[in-house]
Backbone as CSV, one residue per row, in Angstrom:
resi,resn,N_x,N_y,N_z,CA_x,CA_y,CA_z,C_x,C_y,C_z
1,UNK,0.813,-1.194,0.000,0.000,0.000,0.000,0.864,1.269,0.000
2,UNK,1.714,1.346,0.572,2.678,2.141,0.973,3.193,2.792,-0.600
3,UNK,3.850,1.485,-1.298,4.523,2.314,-3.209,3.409,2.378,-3.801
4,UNK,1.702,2.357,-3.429,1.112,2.803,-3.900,0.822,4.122,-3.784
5,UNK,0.938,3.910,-2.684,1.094,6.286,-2.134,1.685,6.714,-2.388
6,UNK,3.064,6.188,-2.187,4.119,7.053,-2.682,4.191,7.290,-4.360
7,UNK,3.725,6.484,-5.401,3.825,6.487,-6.549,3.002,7.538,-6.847
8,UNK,1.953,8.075,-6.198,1.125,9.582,-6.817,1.521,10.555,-6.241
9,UNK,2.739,10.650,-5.582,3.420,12.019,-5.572,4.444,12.457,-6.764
10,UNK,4.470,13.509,-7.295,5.230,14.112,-7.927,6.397,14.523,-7.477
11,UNK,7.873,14.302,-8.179,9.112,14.479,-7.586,9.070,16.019,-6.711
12,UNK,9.602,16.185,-5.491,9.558,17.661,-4.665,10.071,17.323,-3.639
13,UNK,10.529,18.635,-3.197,11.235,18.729,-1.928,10.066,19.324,-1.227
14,UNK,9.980,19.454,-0.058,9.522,20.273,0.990,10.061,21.670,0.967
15,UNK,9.839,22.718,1.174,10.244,24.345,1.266,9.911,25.074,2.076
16,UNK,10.192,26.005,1.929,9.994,27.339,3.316,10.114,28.500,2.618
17,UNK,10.605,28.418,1.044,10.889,30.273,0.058,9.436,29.809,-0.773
18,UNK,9.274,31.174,-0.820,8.109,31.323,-1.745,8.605,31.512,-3.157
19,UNK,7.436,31.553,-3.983,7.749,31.193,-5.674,7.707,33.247,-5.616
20,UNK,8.637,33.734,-5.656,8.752,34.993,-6.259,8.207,35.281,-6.950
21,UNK,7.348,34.942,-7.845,6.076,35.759,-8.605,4.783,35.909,-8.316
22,UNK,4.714,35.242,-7.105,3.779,35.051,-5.782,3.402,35.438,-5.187
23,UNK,3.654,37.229,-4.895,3.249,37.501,-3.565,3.108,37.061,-2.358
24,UNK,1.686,35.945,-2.286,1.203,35.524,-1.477,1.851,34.470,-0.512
25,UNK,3.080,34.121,-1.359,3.646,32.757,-0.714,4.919,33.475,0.074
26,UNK,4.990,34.841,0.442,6.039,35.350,1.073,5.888,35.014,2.538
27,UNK,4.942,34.295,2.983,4.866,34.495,4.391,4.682,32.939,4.723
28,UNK,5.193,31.683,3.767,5.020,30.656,4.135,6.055,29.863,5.093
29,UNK,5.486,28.859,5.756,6.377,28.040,6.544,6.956,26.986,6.119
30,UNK,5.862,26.326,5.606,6.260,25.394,5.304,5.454,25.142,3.595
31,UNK,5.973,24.007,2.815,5.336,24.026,1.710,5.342,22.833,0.859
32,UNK,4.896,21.709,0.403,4.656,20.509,-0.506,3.620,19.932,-1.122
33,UNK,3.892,18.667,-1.151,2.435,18.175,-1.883,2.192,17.441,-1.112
34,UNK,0.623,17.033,-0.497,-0.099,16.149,0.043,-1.301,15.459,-0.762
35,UNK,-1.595,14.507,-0.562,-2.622,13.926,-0.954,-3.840,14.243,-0.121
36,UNK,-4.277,14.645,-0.535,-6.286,14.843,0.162,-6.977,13.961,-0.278
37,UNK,-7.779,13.564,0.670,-9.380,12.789,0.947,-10.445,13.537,0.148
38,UNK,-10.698,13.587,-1.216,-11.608,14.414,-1.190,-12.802,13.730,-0.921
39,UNK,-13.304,12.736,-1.246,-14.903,12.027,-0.758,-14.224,10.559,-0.910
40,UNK,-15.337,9.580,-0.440,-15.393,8.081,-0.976,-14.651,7.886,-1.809
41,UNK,-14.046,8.176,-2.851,-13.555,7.407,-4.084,-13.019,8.616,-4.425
42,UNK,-12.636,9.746,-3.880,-11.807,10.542,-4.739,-10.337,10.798,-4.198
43,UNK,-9.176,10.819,-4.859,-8.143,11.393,-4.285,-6.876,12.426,-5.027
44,UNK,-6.922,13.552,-4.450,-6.171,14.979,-5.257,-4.643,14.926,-4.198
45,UNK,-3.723,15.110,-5.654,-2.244,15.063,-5.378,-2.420,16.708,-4.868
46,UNK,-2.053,17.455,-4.382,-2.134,19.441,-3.889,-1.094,19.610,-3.532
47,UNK,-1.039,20.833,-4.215,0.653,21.709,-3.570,-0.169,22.518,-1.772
48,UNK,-0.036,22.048,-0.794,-0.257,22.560,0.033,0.635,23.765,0.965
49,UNK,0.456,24.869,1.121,1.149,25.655,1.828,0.757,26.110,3.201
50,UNK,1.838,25.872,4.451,1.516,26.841,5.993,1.634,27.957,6.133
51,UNK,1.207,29.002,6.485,1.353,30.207,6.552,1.286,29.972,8.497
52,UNK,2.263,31.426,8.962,2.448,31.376,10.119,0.986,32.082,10.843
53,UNK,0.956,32.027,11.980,0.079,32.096,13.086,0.110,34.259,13.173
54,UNK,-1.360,34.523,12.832,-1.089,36.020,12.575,-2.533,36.183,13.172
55,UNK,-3.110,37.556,14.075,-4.497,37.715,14.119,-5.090,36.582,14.550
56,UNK,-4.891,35.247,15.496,-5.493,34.715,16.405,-5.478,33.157,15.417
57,UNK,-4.791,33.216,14.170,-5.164,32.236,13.519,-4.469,31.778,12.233
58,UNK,-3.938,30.680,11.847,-2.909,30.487,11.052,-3.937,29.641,9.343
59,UNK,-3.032,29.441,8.752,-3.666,29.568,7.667,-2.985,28.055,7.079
60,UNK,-3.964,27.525,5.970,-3.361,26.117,5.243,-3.485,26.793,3.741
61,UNK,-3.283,27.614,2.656,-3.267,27.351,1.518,-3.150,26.129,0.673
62,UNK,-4.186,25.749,-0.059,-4.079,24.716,-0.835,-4.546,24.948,-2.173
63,UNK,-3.520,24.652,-3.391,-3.277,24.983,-4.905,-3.460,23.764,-5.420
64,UNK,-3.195,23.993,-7.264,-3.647,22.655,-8.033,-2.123,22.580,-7.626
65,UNK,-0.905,22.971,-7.723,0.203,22.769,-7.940,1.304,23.772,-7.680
66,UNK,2.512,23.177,-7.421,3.797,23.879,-7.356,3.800,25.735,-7.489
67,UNK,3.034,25.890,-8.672,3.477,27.653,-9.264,2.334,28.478,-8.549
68,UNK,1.691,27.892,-7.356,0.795,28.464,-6.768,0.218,29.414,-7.165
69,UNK,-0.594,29.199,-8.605,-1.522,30.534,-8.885,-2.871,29.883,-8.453
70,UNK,-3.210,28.623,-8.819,-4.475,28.280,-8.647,-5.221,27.799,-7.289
71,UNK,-5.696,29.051,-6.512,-5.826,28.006,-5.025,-7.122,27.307,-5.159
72,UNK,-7.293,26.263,-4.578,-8.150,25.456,-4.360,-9.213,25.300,-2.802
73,UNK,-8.172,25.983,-2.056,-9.116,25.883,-0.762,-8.255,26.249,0.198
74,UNK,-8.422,27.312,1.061,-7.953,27.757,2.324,-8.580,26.922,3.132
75,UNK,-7.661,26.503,4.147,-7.963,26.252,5.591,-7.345,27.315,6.636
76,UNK,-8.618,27.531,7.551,-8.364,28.737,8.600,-7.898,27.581,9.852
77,UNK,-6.704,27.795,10.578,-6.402,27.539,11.741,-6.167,28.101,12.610
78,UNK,-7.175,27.349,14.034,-7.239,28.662,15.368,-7.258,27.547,16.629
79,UNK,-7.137,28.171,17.608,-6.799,27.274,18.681,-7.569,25.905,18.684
80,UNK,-9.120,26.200,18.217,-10.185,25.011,18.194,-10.218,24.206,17.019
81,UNK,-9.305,24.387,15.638,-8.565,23.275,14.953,-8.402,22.055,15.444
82,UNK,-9.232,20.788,15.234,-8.709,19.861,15.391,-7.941,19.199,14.376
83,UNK,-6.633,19.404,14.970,-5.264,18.532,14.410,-4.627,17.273,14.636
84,UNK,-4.949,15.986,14.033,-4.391,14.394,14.375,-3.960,13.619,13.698
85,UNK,-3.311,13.223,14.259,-2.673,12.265,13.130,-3.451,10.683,13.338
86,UNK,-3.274,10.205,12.316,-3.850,8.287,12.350,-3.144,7.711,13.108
87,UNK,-3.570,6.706,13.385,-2.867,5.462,14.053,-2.744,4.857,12.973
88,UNK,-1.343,3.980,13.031,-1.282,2.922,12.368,0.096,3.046,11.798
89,UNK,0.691,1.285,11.401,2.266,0.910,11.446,2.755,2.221,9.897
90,UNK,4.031,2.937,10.700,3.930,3.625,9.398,3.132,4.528,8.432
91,UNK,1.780,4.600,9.429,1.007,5.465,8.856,1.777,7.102,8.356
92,UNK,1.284,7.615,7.316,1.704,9.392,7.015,0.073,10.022,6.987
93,UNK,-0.780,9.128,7.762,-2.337,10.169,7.285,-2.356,11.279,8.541
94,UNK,-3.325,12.200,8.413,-3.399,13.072,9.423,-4.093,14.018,8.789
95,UNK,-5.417,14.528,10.319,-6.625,15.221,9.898,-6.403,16.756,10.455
96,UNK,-7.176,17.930,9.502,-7.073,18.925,9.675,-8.253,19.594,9.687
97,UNK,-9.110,19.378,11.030,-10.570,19.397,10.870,-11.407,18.411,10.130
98,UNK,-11.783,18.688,9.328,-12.792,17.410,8.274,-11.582,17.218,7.396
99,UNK,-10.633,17.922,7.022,-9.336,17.720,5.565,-8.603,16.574,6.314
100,UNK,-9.041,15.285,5.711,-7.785,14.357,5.397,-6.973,14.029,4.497
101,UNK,-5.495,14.474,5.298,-4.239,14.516,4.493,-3.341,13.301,4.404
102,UNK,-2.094,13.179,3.330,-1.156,11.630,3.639,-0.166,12.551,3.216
103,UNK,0.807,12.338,3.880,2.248,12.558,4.097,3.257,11.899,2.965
104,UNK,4.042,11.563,2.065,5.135,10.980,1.502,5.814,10.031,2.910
105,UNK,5.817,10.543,3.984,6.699,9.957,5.079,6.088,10.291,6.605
106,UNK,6.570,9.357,7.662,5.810,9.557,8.255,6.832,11.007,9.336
107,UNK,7.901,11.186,8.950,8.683,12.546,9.598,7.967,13.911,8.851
108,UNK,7.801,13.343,7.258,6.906,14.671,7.138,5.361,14.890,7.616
109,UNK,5.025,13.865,7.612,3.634,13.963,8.485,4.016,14.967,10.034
110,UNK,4.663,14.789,10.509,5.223,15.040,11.865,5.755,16.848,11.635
111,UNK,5.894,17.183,10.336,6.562,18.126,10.466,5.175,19.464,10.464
112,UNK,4.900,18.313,8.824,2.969,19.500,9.112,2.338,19.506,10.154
113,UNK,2.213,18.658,10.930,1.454,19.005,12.622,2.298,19.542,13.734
114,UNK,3.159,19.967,13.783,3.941,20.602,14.296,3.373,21.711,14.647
């Protein structure tokens, strides 16, 4: 199951610089691709971005991809965020309110809930 997950990620590093034609990505923390839960039977590869903790509440940007023009869905994070990770051997899943996410690894799982 495992080189099945890993096989729908696209080659990437993890980041912390924003794409300079971006504006918006000047204030990110952290930055890659995750896999999302979108329903029963659906699943989207996303360039996901952290933005830091500003005004009582931190932010998840989520794009079709890498050149972050196209966002797809903000997530607002505030103290009452529920943030968890799965159980299980090796698991990389982990929930962000109703958004379930999968990790490439389970240290990067560890790094987005941080």
């Amino acid at each position: 199951m495992r080189i099945v997950t890993l096989s729908l990620f696209p080659p990437f590093r993890i980041s912390c610089h924003p794409v300079i034609q971006v504006p918006s990505t000047r204030t990110r923390l952290l930055a890659g691709y995750l896999i999302h839960n979108d329903d029963v039977t659906t699943l989207s590869v996303l360039y996901c971005e952290l933005h830091g903790h500003r005004k009582a509440c931190a932010e998840m940007v989520v794009y079709e991809n890498c050149s972050c023009l196209t966002p797809v869905m903000n997530i607002v994070i505030t103290a009452n965020t529920a943030c968890s990770e799965k159980i299980g051997i090796n698991c990389t899943c982990f929930t962000i309110d109703q958004h379930e996410f999968s990790a490439r690894t389970m240290q990067e799982r560890k790094l987005w809930l941080r």
